[in-house]
Amino acid sequence: MKPDPKALLDRLTALESELAQLGNVTDSTTLGALKTLLQQQQATAARDPKTSAIALLDRFLALDHQDQPGFPPLAQYKQQVRQFRTQVENASETDLPADVNQLLTGKHPVSQLLKAIDEGDNLTDAQWSSLQSVLVKVFGQAVSIAASRGKLYVATRQPQPAATPAAATPKPASPNEDLLMWGDATEKAAQPSAEPSDDEPLIVFGAKSLGIENQPGGTVPLNVLVHIQGLGDRQFGAREFAGTRGQSKAIEGLQLSFASPVAGLNIEYMAHLAGVGDTPWMSAGQYLGTRNENRQLEGFAVRLVGAEASKYSVCYSAHVQNMGDTPVYADGQFCGSRGKSLRVEGLRVWVQPKA
C-alpha cells in the first residue's frame, strides 16, 4: 500500500518537533549523525536516570492541543507534574522517588500518555485498546479522546517549571481531596467526600497504583458531554467540572453514558430548559437539550435504573448564574432552578457504590 503523504508529513512534523529538543540537530544533520546522537542520548539516559526522568516530565509539561492551545483538561495534571519534577530535581542521584523507575520503564501514566502520542499510529488495535482504557481511567475522557485523535503534541518550546526551593513540598492532601499523587502518598489518599473542590486534580498517581486502578472511591467511569454556549460540544469524565465559570456561558445540552457497560445498571437524566420547561427523562447516550438556539439549561436531575441501581448512587452539582456552586444532589433530586431565568454554567456528575 502506498504511504499516505499527509500522514507521513504529520509524523515528520511531530518528529521534527521532538528532535529540536535534543539540541545539535539542524537541517544539515545526516541520518548517520542523527543515529549517533540518539545512541549517545540513550547511553546517557541509562547512566543518568535523574536527567532522563526530568526530560520525560518536561515533555509532558510541553504537551499542547492542536485546536485548543493551553488545553484546560491537562492543566491540573501539569501542576502536579511540576511539583513532582521539583522533587526529582532536588533529590540526590541515590535517593530518587520510586516513580522515577516507573517513568523510565514506561509503566507510569505520564509515560503511557506520551507513548500514545508518540506511537499511536503504529500501535495494533489490541495495544491501543489496552492503552486507551488506562488513559480514560487516569486522565479522563477529554485527554484520552484528544490523544486518540492525534490532537496532542509536544511543543517545540517547552514551558520551564517555576523554581521551587529544595525544602518546599506540595500542599498536603486534606481529607476531602482526591489528589494526583506520587509514590507512597497513594496509600494515604483519603476516601472521597460527597463533592470534590474546584482546584483538586481528579486522579491518583503513585508507584504502587500507577493511577490506573479504579477511580477515587470506586467512581464509575462516565462520559459527560455538554454543549456550551458559543463553544460547542465538550467532553468530560466523572467528577470533572464540565462548563465554565464567570464567562456568562450557558449549558445548552447534556448527554451522559457509562464509559464501559455496567451489568444491571443504567443512567437517566432530565432537565428544565428555558422556554420549554421540564423535559422527559432520557436514557444513557441520548442528547438532552438544544444546540445553538440560545436556550439555556436551568436545572437538571439524574437517576440510576436497573437491577443493580440500589447498590450505587449518582451524585451531581452545578454552577448556577448568580447562585454559584450548588450543594451536592443525588439519585433523582432536582439541581438548579425553575422559571428564574438563571442559567446552569457548569456541572459535575459521578456514580459511586453505596457504602
Tab-separated table of C-alpha atoms in Angstrom:
chain	number	residue	atom	x	y	z
A	1	MET	CA	0.000	0.000	0.000
A	2	LYS	CA	1.333	3.394	-0.952
A	3	PRO	CA	2.049	5.589	2.093
A	4	ASP	CA	-0.321	8.456	2.755
A	5	PRO	CA	1.667	11.683	2.131
A	6	LYS	CA	-0.354	13.672	4.672
A	7	ALA	CA	0.119	11.041	7.379
A	8	LEU	CA	3.851	10.930	6.675
A	9	LEU	CA	4.081	14.717	6.771
A	10	ASP	CA	2.259	14.829	10.100
A	11	ARG	CA	4.624	12.231	11.555
A	12	LEU	CA	7.678	14.076	10.218
A	13	THR	CA	6.427	17.346	11.686
A	14	ALA	CA	5.940	15.721	15.086
A	15	LEU	CA	9.363	14.074	14.847
A	16	GLU	CA	10.988	17.383	13.891
A	17	SER	CA	9.463	18.976	16.985
A	18	GLU	CA	10.904	16.254	19.213
A	19	LEU	CA	14.327	16.270	17.561
A	20	ALA	CA	14.598	20.014	18.081
A	21	GLN	CA	14.591	19.344	21.816
A	22	LEU	CA	17.712	17.179	21.561
A	23	GLY	CA	19.894	20.082	20.510
A	24	ASN	CA	22.724	19.850	17.960
A	25	VAL	CA	20.225	18.917	15.246
A	26	THR	CA	19.997	21.108	12.157
A	27	ASP	CA	18.627	20.788	8.618
A	28	SER	CA	22.070	19.610	7.502
A	29	THR	CA	22.331	16.813	10.078
A	30	THR	CA	22.676	13.468	8.271
A	31	LEU	CA	20.767	10.332	9.239
A	32	GLY	CA	24.013	8.734	10.336
A	33	ALA	CA	24.871	11.647	12.603
A	34	LEU	CA	21.363	11.675	13.970
A	35	LYS	CA	21.576	7.953	14.761
A	36	THR	CA	24.842	8.509	16.603
A	37	LEU	CA	23.347	11.391	18.591
A	38	LEU	CA	20.348	9.281	19.593
A	39	GLN	CA	22.595	6.418	20.671
A	40	GLN	CA	24.606	8.836	22.797
A	41	GLN	CA	21.421	10.187	24.341
A	42	GLN	CA	20.256	6.640	25.090
A	43	ALA	CA	23.561	5.753	26.715
A	44	THR	CA	23.450	8.929	28.793
A	45	ALA	CA	19.913	8.141	29.886
A	46	ALA	CA	20.963	4.697	31.072
A	47	ARG	CA	23.689	6.269	33.212
A	48	ASP	CA	21.635	9.225	34.439
A	49	PRO	CA	18.054	8.282	35.420
A	50	LYS	CA	17.502	11.653	37.084
A	51	THR	CA	18.160	13.587	33.882
A	52	SER	CA	16.076	11.132	31.875
A	53	ALA	CA	13.124	11.415	34.252
A	54	ILE	CA	13.258	15.213	34.140
A	55	ALA	CA	13.350	15.068	30.340
A	56	LEU	CA	10.192	12.929	30.329
A	57	LEU	CA	8.446	15.262	32.731
A	58	ASP	CA	9.453	18.253	30.603
A	59	ARG	CA	7.913	16.587	27.552
A	60	PHE	CA	4.672	16.141	29.475
A	61	LEU	CA	4.771	19.797	30.534
A	62	ALA	CA	5.219	20.755	26.875
A	63	LEU	CA	2.068	18.943	25.737
A	64	ASP	CA	-0.469	21.063	23.908
A	65	HIS	CA	-3.579	20.680	21.753
A	66	GLN	CA	-3.580	21.487	18.043
A	67	ASP	CA	-7.013	23.137	18.142
A	68	GLN	CA	-7.212	24.285	21.773
A	69	PRO	CA	-3.940	25.952	22.827
A	70	GLY	CA	-3.410	25.652	26.544
A	71	PHE	CA	-5.845	22.672	26.661
A	72	PRO	CA	-7.532	23.137	30.082
A	73	PRO	CA	-8.095	19.394	30.805
A	74	LEU	CA	-4.301	18.966	31.071
A	75	ALA	CA	-3.668	21.996	33.281
A	76	GLN	CA	-4.349	20.322	36.624
A	77	TYR	CA	-2.087	17.388	35.790
A	78	LYS	CA	0.727	19.685	34.676
A	79	GLN	CA	0.635	21.447	38.031
A	80	GLN	CA	1.185	18.164	39.848
A	81	VAL	CA	3.888	17.124	37.385
A	82	ARG	CA	5.698	20.428	38.020
A	83	GLN	CA	5.670	19.697	41.735
A	84	PHE	CA	7.000	16.194	41.194
A	85	ARG	CA	9.656	17.496	38.788
A	86	THR	CA	10.910	19.741	41.579
A	87	GLN	CA	11.116	16.750	43.913
A	88	VAL	CA	13.159	14.830	41.357
A	89	GLU	CA	15.425	17.793	40.639
A	90	ASN	CA	16.112	18.342	44.336
A	91	ALA	CA	16.683	14.643	45.096
A	92	SER	CA	20.108	13.076	45.139
A	93	GLU	CA	21.086	10.536	42.478
A	94	THR	CA	20.946	7.789	45.083
A	95	ASP	CA	17.604	8.773	46.611
A	96	LEU	CA	15.245	9.366	43.691
A	97	PRO	CA	11.475	8.935	44.195
A	98	ALA	CA	10.199	5.446	43.413
A	99	ASP	CA	8.135	6.758	40.500
A	100	VAL	CA	11.282	7.580	38.534
A	101	ASN	CA	11.763	3.901	37.762
A	102	GLN	CA	8.141	3.609	36.659
A	103	LEU	CA	8.612	6.612	34.386
A	104	LEU	CA	11.748	5.237	32.764
A	105	THR	CA	10.298	1.748	32.242
A	106	GLY	CA	7.168	3.148	30.612
A	107	LYS	CA	4.786	1.911	33.295
A	108	HIS	CA	3.745	5.281	34.680
A	109	PRO	CA	0.689	7.106	33.256
A	110	VAL	CA	2.882	10.062	32.272
A	111	SER	CA	4.967	7.735	30.115
A	112	GLN	CA	1.904	5.990	28.753
A	113	LEU	CA	0.247	9.208	27.598
A	114	LEU	CA	3.477	10.172	25.844
A	115	LYS	CA	3.590	6.698	24.292
A	116	ALA	CA	0.070	7.166	22.932
A	117	ILE	CA	1.128	10.474	21.382
A	118	ASP	CA	4.460	9.222	20.023
A	119	GLU	CA	3.446	5.769	18.792
A	120	GLY	CA	-0.330	5.906	18.378
A	121	ASP	CA	-0.283	5.361	14.626
A	122	ASN	CA	1.996	2.343	14.962
A	123	LEU	CA	0.157	0.506	17.743
A	124	THR	CA	-2.008	-2.504	16.998
A	125	ASP	CA	-5.721	-2.323	17.758
A	126	ALA	CA	-5.207	-4.515	20.826
A	127	GLN	CA	-2.332	-2.372	22.089
A	128	TRP	CA	-4.265	0.850	21.567
A	129	SER	CA	-7.396	-0.546	23.234
A	130	SER	CA	-5.409	-1.526	26.318
A	131	LEU	CA	-3.589	1.798	26.411
A	132	GLN	CA	-6.738	3.857	25.953
A	133	SER	CA	-8.502	2.104	28.822
A	134	VAL	CA	-5.641	3.287	31.037
A	135	LEU	CA	-5.803	6.847	29.712
A	136	VAL	CA	-9.555	7.079	30.294
A	137	LYS	CA	-9.246	5.892	33.894
A	138	VAL	CA	-6.275	8.115	34.675
A	139	PHE	CA	-6.721	11.304	32.675
A	140	GLY	CA	-10.428	11.215	31.840
A	141	GLN	CA	-12.298	11.282	28.565
A	142	ALA	CA	-11.218	14.709	27.309
A	143	VAL	CA	-7.480	13.920	27.368
A	144	SER	CA	-7.952	10.347	26.155
A	145	ILE	CA	-10.062	11.417	23.183
A	146	ALA	CA	-7.597	14.157	22.250
A	147	ALA	CA	-4.731	11.650	22.328
A	148	SER	CA	-6.628	9.061	20.286
A	149	ARG	CA	-7.464	11.663	17.634
A	150	GLY	CA	-3.849	12.757	17.339
A	151	LYS	CA	-4.663	16.230	18.647
A	152	LEU	CA	-1.992	16.307	21.356
A	153	TYR	CA	1.626	17.065	20.542
A	154	VAL	CA	4.850	18.002	22.319
A	155	ALA	CA	5.501	21.675	21.663
A	156	THR	CA	8.991	22.581	20.475
A	157	ARG	CA	9.452	25.217	23.144
A	158	GLN	CA	8.826	23.630	26.498
A	159	PRO	CA	7.479	25.674	29.416
A	160	GLN	CA	10.037	25.856	32.214
A	161	PRO	CA	8.731	24.840	35.641
A	162	ALA	CA	8.799	27.588	38.219
A	163	ALA	CA	11.742	27.333	40.584
A	164	THR	CA	10.836	25.950	43.975
A	165	PRO	CA	13.168	25.884	46.995
A	166	ALA	CA	14.511	22.478	47.871
A	167	ALA	CA	12.683	22.472	51.170
A	168	ALA	CA	9.314	23.217	49.612
A	169	THR	CA	6.776	20.440	49.498
A	170	PRO	CA	3.446	20.145	47.704
A	171	LYS	CA	0.348	21.139	49.653
A	172	PRO	CA	-0.722	18.149	51.759
A	173	ALA	CA	-3.973	16.460	50.949
A	174	SER	CA	-6.945	17.386	53.061
A	175	PRO	CA	-9.372	14.580	53.967
A	176	ASN	CA	-11.666	15.685	51.149
A	177	GLU	CA	-9.208	15.765	48.256
A	178	ASP	CA	-8.597	13.207	45.523
A	179	LEU	CA	-5.101	14.391	44.718
A	180	LEU	CA	-2.931	13.347	41.848
A	181	MET	CA	-0.140	11.825	43.898
A	182	TRP	CA	3.247	10.196	43.568
A	183	GLY	CA	4.911	7.392	45.484
A	184	ASP	CA	3.675	6.236	48.880
A	185	ALA	CA	1.296	9.173	49.116
A	186	THR	CA	-1.123	6.970	47.183
A	187	GLU	CA	-1.605	4.842	50.279
A	188	LYS	CA	-2.506	7.926	52.304
A	189	ALA	CA	-5.218	9.168	49.956
A	190	ALA	CA	-8.416	9.627	51.921
A	191	GLN	CA	-11.799	8.393	50.840
A	192	PRO	CA	-13.613	10.877	48.590
A	193	SER	CA	-16.109	13.275	50.048
A	194	ALA	CA	-19.521	13.910	48.535
A	195	GLU	CA	-18.118	16.737	46.429
A	196	PRO	CA	-14.576	17.450	45.230
A	197	SER	CA	-13.299	21.006	45.427
A	198	ASP	CA	-12.744	23.050	42.278
A	199	ASP	CA	-8.965	23.023	42.372
A	200	GLU	CA	-8.349	19.355	43.068
A	201	PRO	CA	-6.925	17.062	40.388
A	202	LEU	CA	-9.021	14.043	39.644
A	203	ILE	CA	-6.639	11.114	39.507
A	204	VAL	CA	-4.168	9.329	41.723
A	205	PHE	CA	-0.579	8.850	40.628
A	206	GLY	CA	1.802	6.659	42.535
A	207	ALA	CA	4.457	3.994	42.206
A	208	LYS	CA	2.144	1.360	43.639
A	209	SER	CA	-1.187	2.134	41.989
A	210	LEU	CA	0.208	3.984	38.961
A	211	GLY	CA	-3.123	5.755	38.966
A	212	ILE	CA	-4.646	3.137	36.685
A	213	GLU	CA	-6.818	1.188	39.048
A	214	ASN	CA	-10.336	2.256	39.958
A	215	GLN	CA	-11.154	5.924	40.106
A	216	PRO	CA	-11.333	7.523	43.590
A	217	GLY	CA	-13.628	5.612	45.896
A	218	GLY	CA	-14.699	3.241	43.113
A	219	THR	CA	-16.128	6.016	40.942
A	220	VAL	CA	-17.678	4.513	37.811
A	221	PRO	CA	-16.110	5.979	34.629
A	222	LEU	CA	-18.571	8.234	32.793
A	223	ASN	CA	-18.778	10.086	29.510
A	224	VAL	CA	-20.170	13.555	30.211
A	225	LEU	CA	-20.901	15.674	27.144
A	226	VAL	CA	-22.176	19.234	27.451
A	227	HIS	CA	-22.921	21.834	24.789
A	228	ILE	CA	-21.515	25.156	25.991
A	229	GLN	CA	-22.945	28.350	24.545
A	230	GLY	CA	-20.537	29.771	21.994
A	231	LEU	CA	-18.043	26.915	22.440
A	232	GLY	CA	-19.950	23.865	21.224
A	233	ASP	CA	-19.763	20.283	22.447
A	234	ARG	CA	-17.165	19.450	25.079
A	235	GLN	CA	-16.407	16.005	26.517
A	236	PHE	CA	-15.566	15.351	30.182
A	237	GLY	CA	-15.359	12.449	32.607
A	238	ALA	CA	-16.751	11.543	36.019
A	239	ARG	CA	-16.184	14.255	38.677
A	240	GLU	CA	-14.731	16.681	36.140
A	241	PHE	CA	-16.178	20.191	36.099
A	242	ALA	CA	-17.982	20.419	32.762
A	243	GLY	CA	-18.582	24.018	31.767
A	244	THR	CA	-17.273	27.479	32.630
A	245	ARG	CA	-17.284	29.999	35.464
A	246	GLY	CA	-17.550	33.754	35.163
A	247	GLN	CA	-17.928	33.728	31.377
A	248	SER	CA	-21.736	34.027	31.177
A	249	LYS	CA	-21.918	30.913	29.008
A	250	ALA	CA	-24.886	28.615	29.484
A	251	ILE	CA	-25.010	24.852	29.247
A	252	GLU	CA	-27.469	24.229	26.401
A	253	GLY	CA	-27.441	20.446	26.309
A	254	LEU	CA	-26.315	17.352	28.165
A	255	GLN	CA	-25.536	13.719	27.364
A	256	LEU	CA	-24.441	11.047	29.851
A	257	SER	CA	-23.302	7.453	29.434
A	258	PHE	CA	-21.061	4.917	31.112
A	259	ALA	CA	-17.583	4.685	29.596
A	260	SER	CA	-17.995	0.905	29.740
A	261	PRO	CA	-21.230	-1.065	30.293
A	262	VAL	CA	-22.089	-1.859	33.910
A	263	ALA	CA	-24.192	-5.002	34.279
A	264	GLY	CA	-27.662	-4.277	35.647
A	265	LEU	CA	-27.114	-0.501	35.766
A	266	ASN	CA	-28.226	2.374	33.551
A	267	ILE	CA	-28.458	6.130	33.911
A	268	GLU	CA	-31.286	8.550	33.097
A	269	TYR	CA	-31.493	12.345	33.217
A	270	MET	CA	-33.944	15.211	32.690
A	271	ALA	CA	-33.651	18.994	32.618
A	272	HIS	CA	-35.572	22.230	32.849
A	273	LEU	CA	-34.969	24.235	29.660
A	274	ALA	CA	-35.697	27.930	29.267
A	275	GLY	CA	-38.944	28.423	27.371
A	276	VAL	CA	-39.626	24.698	27.321
A	277	GLY	CA	-39.931	23.592	30.926
A	278	ASP	CA	-39.212	20.113	32.230
A	279	THR	CA	-38.148	17.555	29.654
A	280	PRO	CA	-38.954	13.834	29.774
A	281	TRP	CA	-36.375	11.507	31.285
A	282	MET	CA	-33.745	10.492	28.738
A	283	SER	CA	-31.722	7.276	28.636
A	284	ALA	CA	-27.933	6.969	28.575
A	285	GLY	CA	-26.392	8.188	25.340
A	286	GLN	CA	-29.346	10.375	24.311
A	287	TYR	CA	-28.735	14.086	23.820
A	288	LEU	CA	-30.924	16.284	26.026
A	289	GLY	CA	-31.384	19.950	25.136
A	290	THR	CA	-30.617	22.115	22.105
A	291	ARG	CA	-27.634	23.379	20.177
A	292	ASN	CA	-27.068	26.968	19.049
A	293	GLU	CA	-30.574	28.130	19.956
A	294	ASN	CA	-29.540	30.211	22.996
A	295	ARG	CA	-31.897	28.069	25.054
A	296	GLN	CA	-30.228	27.594	28.406
A	297	LEU	CA	-30.463	24.678	30.770
A	298	GLU	CA	-31.694	25.986	34.157
A	299	GLY	CA	-31.717	22.793	36.192
A	300	PHE	CA	-31.412	19.036	35.868
A	301	ALA	CA	-31.689	15.720	37.681
A	302	VAL	CA	-30.000	12.346	37.254
A	303	ARG	CA	-31.069	8.908	38.452
A	304	LEU	CA	-29.955	5.301	38.167
A	305	VAL	CA	-32.177	2.459	36.957
A	306	GLY	CA	-31.755	-1.284	36.614
A	307	ALA	CA	-31.424	-4.334	38.821
A	308	GLU	CA	-28.200	-3.065	40.415
A	309	ALA	CA	-29.312	0.567	40.851
A	310	SER	CA	-29.895	0.165	44.593
A	311	LYS	CA	-26.180	-0.577	45.070
A	312	TYR	CA	-24.998	2.755	43.624
A	313	SER	CA	-25.648	6.476	43.996
A	314	VAL	CA	-25.366	9.115	41.292
A	315	CYS	CA	-24.213	12.466	42.686
A	316	TYR	CA	-24.160	15.834	40.934
A	317	SER	CA	-23.844	19.561	41.475
A	318	ALA	CA	-23.964	22.685	39.326
A	319	HIS	CA	-22.615	26.199	38.998
A	320	VAL	CA	-25.656	28.435	38.504
A	321	GLN	CA	-25.788	32.071	37.419
A	322	ASN	CA	-25.970	34.451	40.420
A	323	MET	CA	-26.056	31.472	42.796
A	324	GLY	CA	-22.621	29.956	42.443
A	325	ASP	CA	-21.977	26.318	43.251
A	326	THR	CA	-24.954	24.331	44.473
A	327	PRO	CA	-24.841	21.661	47.169
A	328	VAL	CA	-24.455	18.076	46.011
A	329	TYR	CA	-27.693	16.385	44.961
A	330	ALA	CA	-28.236	12.690	44.364
A	331	ASP	CA	-30.471	9.992	42.934
A	332	GLY	CA	-33.122	11.988	41.097
A	333	GLN	CA	-33.160	15.194	43.175
A	334	PHE	CA	-33.587	18.365	41.112
A	335	CYS	CA	-30.491	20.589	40.960
A	336	GLY	CA	-30.790	24.193	39.806
A	337	SER	CA	-33.853	26.399	39.406
A	338	ARG	CA	-37.125	26.670	37.515
A	339	GLY	CA	-38.616	29.811	35.966
A	340	LYS	CA	-35.964	32.206	37.305
A	341	SER	CA	-34.014	32.624	34.041
A	342	LEU	CA	-30.834	31.508	35.796
A	343	ARG	CA	-28.547	29.511	33.538
A	344	VAL	CA	-26.537	26.475	34.551
A	345	GLU	CA	-22.950	27.297	33.551
A	346	GLY	CA	-21.247	24.098	34.633
A	347	LEU	CA	-21.883	20.772	36.330
A	348	ARG	CA	-20.295	17.667	37.794
A	349	VAL	CA	-21.674	14.128	37.753
A	350	TRP	CA	-20.296	10.927	39.254
A	351	VAL	CA	-21.545	7.467	40.170
A	352	GLN	CA	-20.183	5.572	43.149
A	353	PRO	CA	-21.047	2.409	45.077
A	354	LYS	CA	-23.075	2.872	48.229
A	355	ALA	CA	-21.299	2.187	51.483
